[in-house]
Amino acid sequence: MNDTIPILLVLIPGLPLLATIVTAIFGRYVLKENSHLPVVVALVGSFVCSAMLLAEVKLGIAESSKEGSPTANSIGWEVTSNLWTWVQVEDAITTSDVSHAAAAAPAPGAEATPLPASLPFTIEITQRADTLTAIMLAMVTFVSSLVAIYAGGYMHGDRGYWRFFCYIGLFVFSMTMLVSVSNFVLLYVFWEAVGLCSYLLVGFWYQKPEAAAAGKKAFLVNRIGDFGFALGLFLIWTTYGTLNFHDASGVAGVLGQTRLAQPSLIAGFSDSYGTIATAICLLLMLGACGKSAQFPLHVWLPDAMEGPTPVSALIHAATMVTAGAYMVTRCSPLFFASPDAQQVVAIIGGTTAAIGGVIALTQTDLKRVLAYSTISQLGYMFLGLGLGTIAGITSGMFHLFCHAFFKALLFLGAGSVMHAMGGVIDMRRFSGLRKLMPVTNWTFLFGCLALGGVIPFAGFWSKDAIIAATYERGVLEGIAVYKVLYWVATIVAFLTAFYTFRAYFLTFYGEERIPHEAGSHAHESPPQMTWPLRILAICSLVVGAYFTWTGGFVDFLSQTPSLAFAPLAATAAHGEHSHEAHQLVSIVGTVIALTAIGLAAFLYLGDHTLIDKIKQLSGPLYYLSYGKLFFDPIYYAAFVWPSLQVAKLSYWFDRNVIDALVNFVGRVPPWLGALLRPLQSGLVQFYGVAMVWGVLVLIVTLLVWPALAATFGN
């Protein structure tokens, strides 16, 4: 087993990277319309390796439970594989300057080695295999494989076909490395690599001003979050003296076995360290807000719809936006050290869920409805992660896992509609497509049922698990903040079902209308695009129920060392009423979902006259939602416009002051030369007269002037 895992950990990201290199070299002139083949084969191979890794991790956990196993007493289960040392700086920080340095736990029978006077700054290319990594890798590679297959049909004929698949391969490589490394520095490196790939893919059609602007917006907004993330890493380094997750080189890792076994080495419990713990967590959360599009840094994600639809599916379902939730889950022991930071995470999550749900109600662009839905569902995930209980964290990650399948399905279904409608995605311009596109219709319906939280589809199990965990913390335990968030989550569940089926009814029901851009060529998408839809539809139906009934997801994920951390694991005992809470939430959730769907059917399967009356009665509320709560204009007025004025002032000062000064200095020598130029007339007679005058001046200076000075001086 231990020989297989390191090989699999290298192959999973290595195959997409190799495919990217091959496509970059041979795609444009050799592979051409077959440029998708290396990437598709590599991603499928990467998924097979991920499935094998999942099996190896399960086997390892089973073996560790046996008496006498070397890992029997470890917290959770993990295997690390060190490939090489990238950076080694000796004596980088003194031990006395580190707030919570600790020697790694000694081997059985050995004495603990005291820490040296100084610690090195070491970055080792180390990968880790644990249950969190295995789940993320399997989900990312599976969904990415289907998206790549779909993209082969969707992007066919595009002049940048080979370039598109280069970016896809690089994107998946970056994401698989992000979730498999065991060091904060490497996490940050691939965090930025994922951001770069998103910029390249969102702005893939760079000849469109909207796409280029969306790519820049995604890049710049993420820089704000990433700056906070970087500050958090600096603070982790000065606090712990290491940036490794795991114990290495005699120093306890930030999330290593030594600290997990001694919670005081993480929590500190002193007032001074409580402040540091809160600062670290809030800075990390700022990074997560940017990457996972949480309030107030959520504004980039809807504009990212300007990229090709497979990119939207990849970003929203399996890669970039899940990175923030993964990072917070990985750092659960750090967040557990600061209840204040946990509540901030939950409040941001609940607020984001509400914002996304309210805005999605009135949008007319099908992809933007799904984009705001993603923002809202990510808010649910962070709400679960901020509850500070094992039930909340595992339900948040379970929703991330299930959401990947049905959100990829919905985006690819929207792409299928867009492909048939000649690039049109405005729901006001088409309708009644269920007979024209039967496969897209039924698979999209499956995705809507899953997103709406209808039993037995995946969203019912995962979203209700978050609401039930919030109910426990808020209503049963009486914590006011979480009680408010429970009601917010319940209301947003109603909004989710309503706007989801509003989009479905507007697209597939009513009178059949086809925009003129589609001409007479509107038809069902080719099999290369519809088969991924079928597979994702089946997954959207079965994965939630299967893992809930078997308990496999929660039990497996709980073996991650960060979640097996004793104080966090002990929160499982708080859920003594969890069964009753789940039953109540499930009943309420089902009633809410069916009521919302019924209301959407009543309003949008008719003649829409009632909708017009509701718009008039709602007054500014409708325009507030339709205007996306005016976040973009507010941000423009508060940040963009002042920055533009500063830039213009700086430009004027540079051109008219700094450049003018530099140009003045440069013009002085020519001016002096111009003054002396008349003396160089070229006439010999002039030079002779000048020599005579020079001699006279010299005589006066040497002979006459001293005499005059002596006479008048006396």
XYZ file of C-alpha atoms in Angstrom:
714
model
C 0.000 0.000 0.000
C 2.657 2.525 1.030
C 4.461 1.905 -2.263
C 1.334 2.431 -4.342
C 0.073 5.649 -2.772
C 3.125 7.828 -3.626
C 2.952 6.661 -7.256
C -0.760 7.449 -7.475
C -0.228 10.861 -5.891
C 2.266 11.697 -8.638
C 0.187 10.252 -11.494
C -3.055 12.052 -10.599
C -1.688 15.572 -11.268
C 1.116 14.345 -13.526
C -1.140 13.004 -16.273
C -3.006 16.324 -16.840
C 0.313 18.183 -16.807
C 1.799 15.817 -19.390
C -1.314 16.189 -21.565
C -1.014 19.980 -21.328
C 2.600 19.868 -22.520
C 1.775 17.506 -25.386
C -1.184 19.618 -26.504
C 0.843 22.830 -26.270
C 3.588 21.397 -28.486
C 1.567 19.431 -31.032
C -1.961 20.814 -30.778
C -1.872 23.726 -33.189
C -0.180 22.093 -36.173
C -0.426 18.328 -35.605
C -3.427 17.389 -33.444
C -5.696 20.254 -34.563
C -9.326 19.072 -34.172
C -8.081 16.120 -32.091
C -6.403 18.375 -29.518
C -8.919 17.242 -26.921
C -7.743 13.622 -27.013
C -4.577 13.904 -24.859
C -6.431 15.892 -22.191
C -9.511 13.628 -22.149
C -7.367 10.477 -21.927
C -5.215 12.051 -19.201
C -8.207 13.167 -17.121
C -9.881 9.776 -17.373
C -6.569 8.162 -16.377
C -6.293 10.613 -13.501
C -9.790 9.667 -12.338
C -8.908 5.954 -12.459
C -5.836 6.691 -10.329
C -8.004 8.730 -7.932
C -10.412 5.803 -7.570
C -7.454 3.526 -6.840
C -6.166 6.030 -4.264
C -9.594 6.093 -2.644
C -9.485 2.298 -2.358
C -5.941 2.396 -0.928
C -6.952 4.956 1.691
C -9.937 2.817 2.728
C -7.645 -0.189 2.975
C -5.145 1.800 5.007
C -7.822 2.918 7.455
C -9.011 -0.653 7.869
C -5.456 -1.858 8.542
C -4.749 0.952 11.007
C -7.655 -0.207 13.166
C -5.939 -3.550 13.734
C -4.114 -4.019 17.010
C -0.370 -3.573 16.666
C -0.600 -1.419 13.538
C 2.044 1.367 13.495
C -0.719 3.904 12.826
C -3.202 2.482 15.329
C -2.708 5.335 17.795
C -2.499 8.143 15.257
C -5.170 10.810 15.009
C -7.077 10.089 11.838
C -5.177 8.520 8.968
C -2.595 10.081 6.672
C 0.365 9.188 4.473
C 2.851 11.781 3.227
C 5.221 11.405 0.297
C 8.226 13.753 0.095
C 9.442 14.138 -3.496
C 12.242 16.663 -3.033
C 13.269 19.757 -1.095
C 12.582 22.951 -3.004
C 13.880 25.565 -0.538
C 16.176 25.176 2.478
C 17.181 28.265 4.461
C 19.069 27.443 7.645
C 18.556 29.472 10.837
C 15.620 31.353 9.327
C 13.957 32.147 12.662
C 14.968 31.774 16.278
C 12.914 29.457 18.418
C 12.340 32.209 20.972
C 10.576 34.288 18.306
C 8.089 31.526 17.554
C 4.954 31.642 19.678
C 4.026 27.961 19.504
C 7.004 25.964 18.278
C 7.005 22.326 19.345
C 9.220 19.330 18.772
C 7.652 16.500 16.854
C 6.505 13.493 18.818
C 9.344 10.996 19.364
C 9.279 7.477 18.046
C 8.074 4.798 20.477
C 10.796 4.144 23.076
C 12.809 7.219 22.097
C 13.297 10.401 24.044
C 11.976 13.714 22.815
C 14.618 15.848 21.150
C 14.682 19.457 22.351
C 14.209 22.133 19.730
C 17.351 23.863 18.446
C 17.974 27.552 19.049
C 16.814 28.362 15.505
C 14.569 26.757 12.932
C 15.081 26.472 9.150
C 12.684 27.695 6.501
C 12.047 24.587 4.447
C 9.690 24.014 1.543
C 9.460 20.352 0.670
C 7.475 19.132 -2.317
C 5.389 16.805 -0.201
C 2.050 15.271 -1.126
C -0.379 13.781 1.332
C -3.045 11.124 1.149
C -5.884 11.284 3.622
C -9.632 10.992 3.338
C -10.201 14.673 2.530
C -7.600 14.563 -0.237
C -8.971 11.299 -1.642
C -12.549 12.625 -1.806
C -11.526 15.890 -3.435
C -9.296 14.191 -6.009
C -11.998 11.695 -6.985
C -14.626 14.423 -7.334
C -12.383 16.843 -9.249
C -11.085 14.295 -11.759
C -14.486 12.654 -12.358
C -16.345 15.883 -13.090
C -13.396 17.305 -15.048
C -13.297 14.206 -17.261
C -16.971 14.573 -18.167
C -16.586 18.316 -18.769
C -13.599 17.692 -21.059
C -15.541 15.090 -23.069
C -18.470 17.495 -23.354
C -16.145 20.357 -24.352
C -14.846 18.319 -27.265
C -18.267 18.720 -28.888
C -19.120 22.160 -27.552
C -15.853 23.824 -28.634
C -15.596 22.010 -31.976
C -14.564 24.402 -34.721
C -13.233 27.098 -32.375
C -9.979 28.575 -33.683
C -8.441 28.326 -30.201
C -9.465 24.668 -29.775
C -5.964 23.414 -28.901
C -5.319 26.367 -26.586
C -8.574 25.717 -24.724
C -7.577 22.165 -23.854
C -4.096 23.279 -22.827
C -5.735 25.529 -20.250
C -8.138 22.779 -19.130
C -5.276 20.352 -18.516
C -3.289 22.988 -16.630
C -6.386 23.892 -14.589
C -6.976 20.317 -13.439
C -3.255 19.829 -12.717
C -3.265 22.929 -10.513
C -6.425 21.894 -8.661
C -5.270 18.331 -8.015
C -1.968 19.626 -6.681
C -3.768 22.178 -4.509
C -5.741 19.482 -2.691
C -2.852 17.007 -2.407
C 0.090 19.103 -1.140
C 1.066 19.151 2.524
C 2.500 22.638 2.903
C 0.930 26.090 3.129
C 3.433 27.590 0.685
C 2.654 24.970 -1.959
C -1.043 25.418 -1.227
C -0.589 29.115 -1.984
C 1.421 28.403 -5.151
C -1.293 26.219 -6.651
C -3.976 28.503 -5.239
C -2.477 31.188 -7.487
C -2.073 28.734 -10.381
C -5.790 27.952 -10.238
C -6.478 31.694 -10.276
C -4.251 32.152 -13.320
C -6.011 29.341 -15.187
C -9.402 30.828 -14.358
C -8.235 34.171 -15.783
C -7.093 32.470 -18.981
C -10.303 30.455 -19.357
C -12.808 33.145 -18.382
C -11.141 35.495 -20.862
C -10.599 32.733 -23.415
C -12.545 34.630 -26.098
C -10.349 37.645 -25.515
C -11.519 39.320 -28.729
C -14.824 39.992 -26.931
C -14.450 43.048 -24.668
C -16.913 41.520 -22.168
C -14.847 38.334 -21.851
C -11.575 40.223 -21.472
C -13.126 42.466 -18.810
C -14.573 39.441 -16.955
C -11.170 37.753 -16.897
C -9.518 40.869 -15.491
C -12.275 41.298 -12.922
C -11.896 37.705 -11.702
C -8.137 38.135 -11.493
C -8.184 41.468 -9.639
C -10.919 40.599 -7.139
C -9.071 37.406 -6.265
C -5.897 39.409 -5.647
C -7.658 41.083 -2.715
C -8.443 37.765 -1.084
C -5.052 36.303 -1.933
C -3.286 39.235 -0.275
C -5.093 38.387 2.957
C -4.242 34.717 2.494
C -0.540 35.594 2.119
C -0.612 37.669 5.310
C -2.185 34.708 7.075
C 0.693 32.484 5.959
C 3.248 34.975 7.286
C 1.463 34.954 10.630
C 1.364 31.145 10.672
C 5.122 31.063 10.052
C 5.922 33.457 12.891
C 3.518 31.636 15.205
C 4.476 28.025 14.552
C 7.926 28.184 12.948
C 6.818 25.930 10.106
C 4.422 25.935 7.176
C 4.113 22.152 6.860
C 0.808 20.470 7.595
C 2.658 17.370 8.819
C 5.420 16.749 11.355
C 8.807 16.889 9.619
C 12.492 17.289 10.500
C 11.826 17.175 14.230
C 9.373 20.101 14.090
C 5.646 19.722 14.681
C 3.573 20.596 11.645
C 0.802 23.160 11.948
C -1.765 20.374 11.459
C 0.529 17.484 12.369
C 0.032 14.643 14.801
C 1.962 16.357 17.620
C -0.259 19.424 17.755
C -3.446 17.435 17.164
C -2.535 15.224 20.122
C -1.907 18.303 22.300
C -4.701 20.821 21.580
C -2.964 23.489 23.686
C -0.244 23.659 21.022
C -2.927 24.763 18.558
C -5.389 26.668 20.712
C -3.008 28.294 23.156
C -5.965 29.302 25.370
C -4.174 32.523 26.353
C -5.758 35.852 25.525
C -2.764 36.898 23.460
C -2.804 33.793 21.334
C -6.565 33.924 21.048
C -6.101 37.188 19.185
C -3.453 35.650 16.930
C -5.649 32.624 16.231
C -8.530 34.894 15.248
C -6.266 36.983 13.010
C -4.901 33.892 11.252
C -8.372 32.476 10.652
C -9.856 35.744 9.410
C -6.975 36.259 6.974
C -7.375 32.710 5.682
C -11.111 33.306 5.369
C -10.428 36.453 3.345
C -8.550 34.279 0.876
C -11.442 31.832 0.827
C -13.923 34.673 0.192
C -12.051 35.603 -2.969
C -11.565 32.108 -4.328
C -15.009 30.795 -3.377
C -16.903 33.990 -4.267
C -18.206 34.813 -0.797
C -19.537 38.199 0.252
C -18.109 40.798 -0.229
C -15.790 39.352 -2.916
C -18.510 37.451 -4.787
C -18.916 39.934 -7.640
C -16.459 38.277 -10.042
C -18.265 34.950 -10.380
C -21.399 36.020 -12.340
C -19.248 37.883 -14.880
C -17.170 34.724 -15.337
C -20.102 33.447 -17.439
C -18.495 35.242 -20.392
C -16.152 32.279 -20.751
C -17.121 29.086 -22.615
C -19.821 27.092 -20.823
C -17.546 24.084 -20.064
C -15.326 26.546 -18.187
C -18.322 27.668 -16.136
C -19.123 24.056 -15.284
C -15.520 23.366 -14.324
C -15.099 26.483 -12.177
C -18.488 26.274 -10.460
C -18.623 22.542 -9.868
C -15.244 20.955 -9.313
C -12.299 23.310 -9.220
C -11.695 26.919 -8.310
C -14.682 27.857 -6.148
C -14.361 24.697 -4.037
C -10.756 25.562 -3.105
C -11.801 27.981 -0.359
C -14.123 25.462 1.301
C -11.394 22.816 1.082
C -8.853 25.120 2.728
C -11.166 26.037 5.609
C -11.947 22.350 6.176
C -8.259 21.465 6.133
C -7.605 24.181 8.732
C -10.505 23.176 10.996
C -8.274 22.867 14.102
C -7.112 26.475 13.618
C -10.689 27.720 13.275
C -11.718 25.653 16.290
C -9.199 27.691 18.297
C -11.223 30.836 17.591
C -15.011 30.633 18.104
C -15.256 34.240 16.935
C -13.687 33.329 13.587
C -16.045 30.365 13.297
C -19.043 32.632 13.704
C -17.646 35.028 11.115
C -17.372 32.122 8.657
C -20.973 31.105 9.349
C -22.293 34.685 9.094
C -20.474 35.263 5.801
C -21.827 31.957 4.507
C -25.408 32.709 5.517
C -25.226 36.249 4.135
C -23.806 35.026 0.844
C -26.480 32.337 0.551
C -29.190 34.965 0.994
C -27.597 37.430 -1.449
C -27.207 34.800 -4.164
C -30.746 33.522 -3.687
C -32.360 36.966 -3.801
C -30.486 38.047 -6.933
C -31.137 34.765 -8.789
C -34.909 35.303 -8.487
C -35.134 37.858 -11.283
C -32.192 37.224 -13.629
C -33.043 36.499 -17.264
C -29.698 35.045 -18.360
C -29.883 31.286 -17.720
C -26.169 30.967 -16.943
C -26.278 33.903 -14.546
C -29.159 32.324 -12.651
C -26.930 29.301 -12.183
C -23.970 31.516 -11.284
C -25.845 33.234 -8.462
C -27.133 29.827 -7.442
C -23.511 28.686 -7.101
C -22.738 31.697 -4.916
C -25.739 30.832 -2.748
C -24.846 27.138 -2.451
C -21.258 27.989 -1.581
C -22.719 30.147 1.159
C -24.489 27.057 2.498
C -21.152 25.216 2.537
C -19.430 27.952 4.539
C -22.411 28.110 6.877
C -21.824 24.436 7.654
C -18.067 24.911 8.025
C -18.622 27.790 10.458
C -20.807 25.832 12.852
C -17.766 24.495 14.677
C -19.107 20.947 14.920
C -18.139 17.769 13.152
C -21.728 17.501 11.874
C -21.574 20.982 10.377
C -18.182 20.528 8.713
C -18.954 17.107 7.244
C -22.349 18.315 5.985
C -20.673 21.325 4.368
C -18.199 19.076 2.575
C -20.975 16.629 1.668
C -22.859 19.480 0.028
C -19.683 20.466 -1.827
C -19.395 16.877 -3.083
C -23.043 16.545 -4.174
C -23.192 20.072 -5.580
C -20.356 19.247 -7.969
C -22.524 16.731 -9.816
C -25.792 18.606 -10.171
C -24.241 22.024 -10.760
C -21.985 20.614 -13.488
C -25.113 19.007 -14.947
C -27.030 22.288 -14.911
C -24.240 24.300 -16.492
C -23.625 21.717 -19.183
C -27.379 21.599 -19.771
C -27.396 25.393 -20.144
C -24.514 25.019 -22.578
C -26.535 22.506 -24.554
C -29.384 25.028 -24.771
C -26.974 27.787 -25.766
C -25.400 25.516 -28.393
C -28.838 24.859 -29.937
C -29.984 28.490 -29.700
C -27.071 29.892 -31.680
C -25.310 31.326 -28.646
C -28.414 32.969 -27.152
C -28.872 32.349 -23.424
C -31.489 35.014 -22.555
C -34.597 33.155 -21.355
C -36.853 35.909 -22.715
C -35.919 34.890 -26.250
C -36.646 31.160 -26.216
C -39.083 28.749 -24.586
C -40.820 25.395 -25.028
C -37.641 23.433 -25.792
C -38.640 20.161 -24.086
C -39.743 18.457 -27.322
C -36.915 19.878 -29.390
C -34.267 18.833 -26.831
C -35.658 15.844 -24.891
C -32.361 14.626 -23.382
C -31.354 18.098 -22.271
C -34.845 18.617 -20.864
C -34.909 15.501 -18.700
C -31.328 15.776 -17.497
C -31.767 19.472 -16.702
C -34.898 18.568 -14.740
C -32.857 16.101 -12.675
C -30.391 18.869 -11.912
C -33.197 21.230 -10.921
C -34.738 18.645 -8.599
C -31.346 18.111 -6.967
C -30.664 21.830 -6.569
C -34.209 22.454 -5.355
C -33.788 19.881 -2.583
C -36.436 17.386 -3.661
C -36.180 13.890 -2.204
C -34.418 11.576 -3.185
C -32.066 13.794 -5.224
C -28.616 14.728 -3.943
C -29.353 18.286 -2.861
C -32.083 17.123 -0.505
C -29.634 15.096 1.581
C -26.663 17.459 1.590
C -28.411 20.832 1.970
C -30.813 19.545 4.608
C -27.846 18.138 6.522
C -26.418 21.683 6.762
C -29.772 23.122 7.831
C -30.188 20.349 10.418
C -26.708 21.020 11.852
C -27.565 24.736 12.013
C -30.854 23.881 13.730
C -28.950 21.922 16.373
C -26.548 24.785 17.079
C -29.136 27.524 16.928
C -32.440 26.172 18.165
C -31.465 23.185 20.305
C -28.294 24.684 21.813
C -29.738 28.183 21.979
C -26.944 30.123 20.242
C -28.611 33.264 18.910
C -26.370 33.790 15.885
C -26.950 30.275 14.603
C -30.673 30.490 15.327
C -30.930 33.476 12.985
C -28.812 31.671 10.414
C -31.123 28.645 10.609
C -34.078 30.779 9.550
C -31.989 32.426 6.836
C -30.982 29.003 5.497
C -34.609 27.833 5.543
C -35.847 30.876 3.634
C -33.026 30.571 1.102
C -34.042 26.933 0.551
C -37.458 28.207 -0.568
C -35.851 30.792 -2.861
C -33.561 28.134 -4.336
C -36.395 25.831 -5.358
C -38.376 28.763 -6.744
C -35.701 30.362 -8.936
C -34.463 26.971 -10.125
C -37.850 25.909 -11.465
C -38.579 29.409 -12.728
C -35.563 28.968 -15.009
C -36.644 25.436 -15.950
C -40.233 26.398 -16.838
C -39.160 29.482 -18.793
C -36.701 27.415 -20.833
C -38.506 24.157 -21.504
C -42.231 24.954 -21.207
C -44.633 27.344 -22.865
C -44.894 28.108 -26.562
C -41.922 26.927 -28.594
C -39.850 29.984 -29.538
C -36.478 29.869 -31.254
C -34.264 32.970 -31.655
C -33.266 33.916 -35.193
C -29.597 33.282 -34.359
C -30.387 29.554 -34.268
C -31.940 29.669 -37.738
C -33.397 26.339 -38.786
C -30.599 24.373 -37.114
C -31.965 24.173 -33.566
C -31.749 20.543 -32.449
C -30.650 18.287 -29.635
C -26.937 18.335 -28.890
C -24.701 15.542 -30.251
C -24.035 12.391 -28.181
C -20.607 13.671 -27.132
C -22.459 16.373 -25.200
C -25.551 14.465 -24.068
C -23.829 11.404 -22.581
C -22.028 13.444 -19.911
C -25.439 14.950 -19.115
C -26.932 11.475 -18.645
C -24.084 10.337 -16.374
C -24.266 13.475 -14.221
C -28.061 13.155 -14.017
C -27.740 9.640 -12.628
C -25.135 10.834 -10.133
C -27.419 13.699 -9.084
C -30.106 11.137 -8.323
C -28.129 8.479 -6.438
C -25.004 9.905 -4.736
C -26.806 11.787 -1.975
C -29.084 8.942 -0.988
C -26.365 6.298 -1.239
C -23.839 8.064 0.985
C -26.514 9.151 3.468
C -28.017 5.689 3.876
C -24.648 3.998 4.164
C -23.075 6.772 6.251
C -19.988 6.225 4.143
C -19.170 9.838 3.357
C -19.321 11.216 6.898
C -17.561 8.234 8.476
C -14.847 8.261 5.827
C -14.274 12.033 5.903
C -14.113 12.017 9.709
C -10.871 10.029 9.454
C -9.093 13.137 8.146
C -6.604 14.157 10.871
C -7.914 17.739 10.947
C -11.431 16.422 11.668
C -10.347 13.614 14.020
C -8.827 16.332 16.252
C -10.174 15.396 19.705
C -11.987 18.644 20.706
C -13.653 18.810 17.296
C -14.508 15.111 17.209
C -16.071 15.501 20.655
C -18.711 17.804 19.170
C -20.315 14.704 17.666
C -21.732 14.056 21.153
C -23.624 17.362 20.950
C -25.835 15.943 18.242
C -27.870 13.781 20.606
C -31.048 15.119 19.042
C -29.651 14.928 15.514
C -32.058 12.214 14.360
C -35.110 14.196 15.431
C -33.578 17.385 14.010
C -32.945 15.714 10.670
C -36.485 14.374 10.547
C -37.976 17.774 11.306
C -35.715 19.592 8.841
C -36.398 16.995 6.150
C -40.162 17.370 6.517
C -39.988 21.155 6.562
C -37.504 21.154 3.651
C -39.702 18.916 1.537
C -42.785 21.054 2.175
C -40.824 24.210 1.368
C -39.370 22.772 -1.847
C -42.715 21.491 -3.121
C -44.439 24.766 -2.223
C -41.788 26.782 -4.073
C -42.011 24.534 -7.130
C -45.792 24.785 -7.094
C -45.616 28.570 -6.878
C -43.128 28.696 -9.766
C -45.432 26.473 -11.845
C -48.451 28.612 -11.017
C -46.676 31.817 -12.038
C -44.642 30.683 -15.046
C -46.774 28.026 -16.708
C -49.562 30.530 -17.273
C -49.819 33.747 -19.278
C -47.408 35.699 -17.036
C -49.885 38.545 -16.436
C -49.767 37.901 -12.704
C -45.982 38.180 -12.822
C -46.248 41.649 -14.334
C -48.616 42.688 -11.549
C -46.238 41.324 -8.918
C -43.403 43.327 -10.476
C -45.485 46.487 -10.257
C -46.540 45.818 -6.667
C -43.033 44.954 -5.524
C -41.801 48.304 -6.794
C -38.129 48.903 -5.985
C -37.690 45.406 -4.520
C -37.882 43.837 -7.977
C -35.366 46.276 -9.424
C -33.112 45.770 -6.415
C -32.961 42.055 -7.177
C -32.780 42.535 -10.945
C -29.985 45.082 -10.442
C -28.006 42.466 -8.466
C -28.410 44.584 -5.301
C -26.287 47.158 -7.152
C -23.041 45.751 -5.801
C -21.189 46.564 -9.018
C -22.240 50.246 -9.123
C -21.508 50.611 -5.399
C -18.065 49.040 -5.780
C -17.444 51.188 -8.835
C -18.321 54.359 -6.927
C -16.463 53.365 -3.770
C -13.333 51.764 -5.205
C -13.042 51.766 -8.985
C -13.884 55.421 -9.681
C -11.569 56.794 -6.932
C -8.818 54.483 -8.174
C -9.335 55.772 -11.704
C -9.075 59.374 -10.485
C -5.889 58.577 -8.596
C -4.568 56.878 -11.720
C -5.455 59.884 -13.874
C -3.836 62.271 -11.384
C -0.756 60.063 -11.263
C -0.664 60.012 -15.051
C -0.939 63.814 -15.226
C 1.751 64.260 -12.555
C 4.028 61.788 -14.334
C 3.607 63.461 -17.721
C 3.568 67.100 -16.622
C 5.848 67.177 -13.569
C 8.207 64.219 -13.512
C 8.593 63.941 -17.282
C 8.840 67.728 -17.570
C 11.630 67.811 -14.968
C 13.496 64.999 -16.671
C 13.055 66.642 -20.066
C 14.295 69.982 -18.642
C 17.474 68.340 -17.338
C 17.936 66.722 -20.710
C 17.529 70.044 -22.535
C 20.089 71.991 -20.457
C 23.200 70.653 -22.309
C 21.767 71.533 -25.756
C 20.905 75.012 -24.506
C 24.458 75.561 -23.200
C 25.829 74.260 -26.458
C 23.625 76.663 -28.377
C 25.082 79.592 -26.410
C 28.653 78.587 -27.242
C 27.945 77.571 -30.820
C 28.509 81.166 -32.310
C 32.108 81.089 -31.069
C 32.798 78.259 -33.515
C 32.466 80.280 -36.772
C 35.205 78.510 -38.742
C 37.017 81.810 -39.688
C 40.813 81.777 -39.068
C 40.908 85.540 -38.641
C 38.321 85.327 -35.862
C 40.340 82.664 -34.065
C 43.509 84.910 -34.368
C 41.706 87.898 -32.836
C 40.349 85.647 -30.095
C 43.879 84.446 -29.313
C 45.139 88.060 -29.040
C 42.275 88.982 -26.738
C 42.958 85.885 -24.684
C 46.620 86.827 -24.247
C 45.633 90.372 -23.212
C 43.181 89.035 -20.651
C 45.867 86.713 -19.309
C 48.411 89.552 -18.989
C 45.910 91.776 -17.227
C 44.991 88.965 -14.900
C 48.569 88.031 -14.003
C 50.329 91.444 -13.977
C 47.969 94.393 -13.831
C 45.291 93.018 -11.537
C 47.622 92.178 -8.618
C 49.177 95.683 -8.785
C 45.777 97.363 -8.792
C 44.658 95.196 -5.939
C 47.760 96.090 -3.887
C 47.408 99.821 -4.578
C 43.707 100.121 -3.736
C 44.034 97.636 -0.962
C 46.477 99.901 0.882
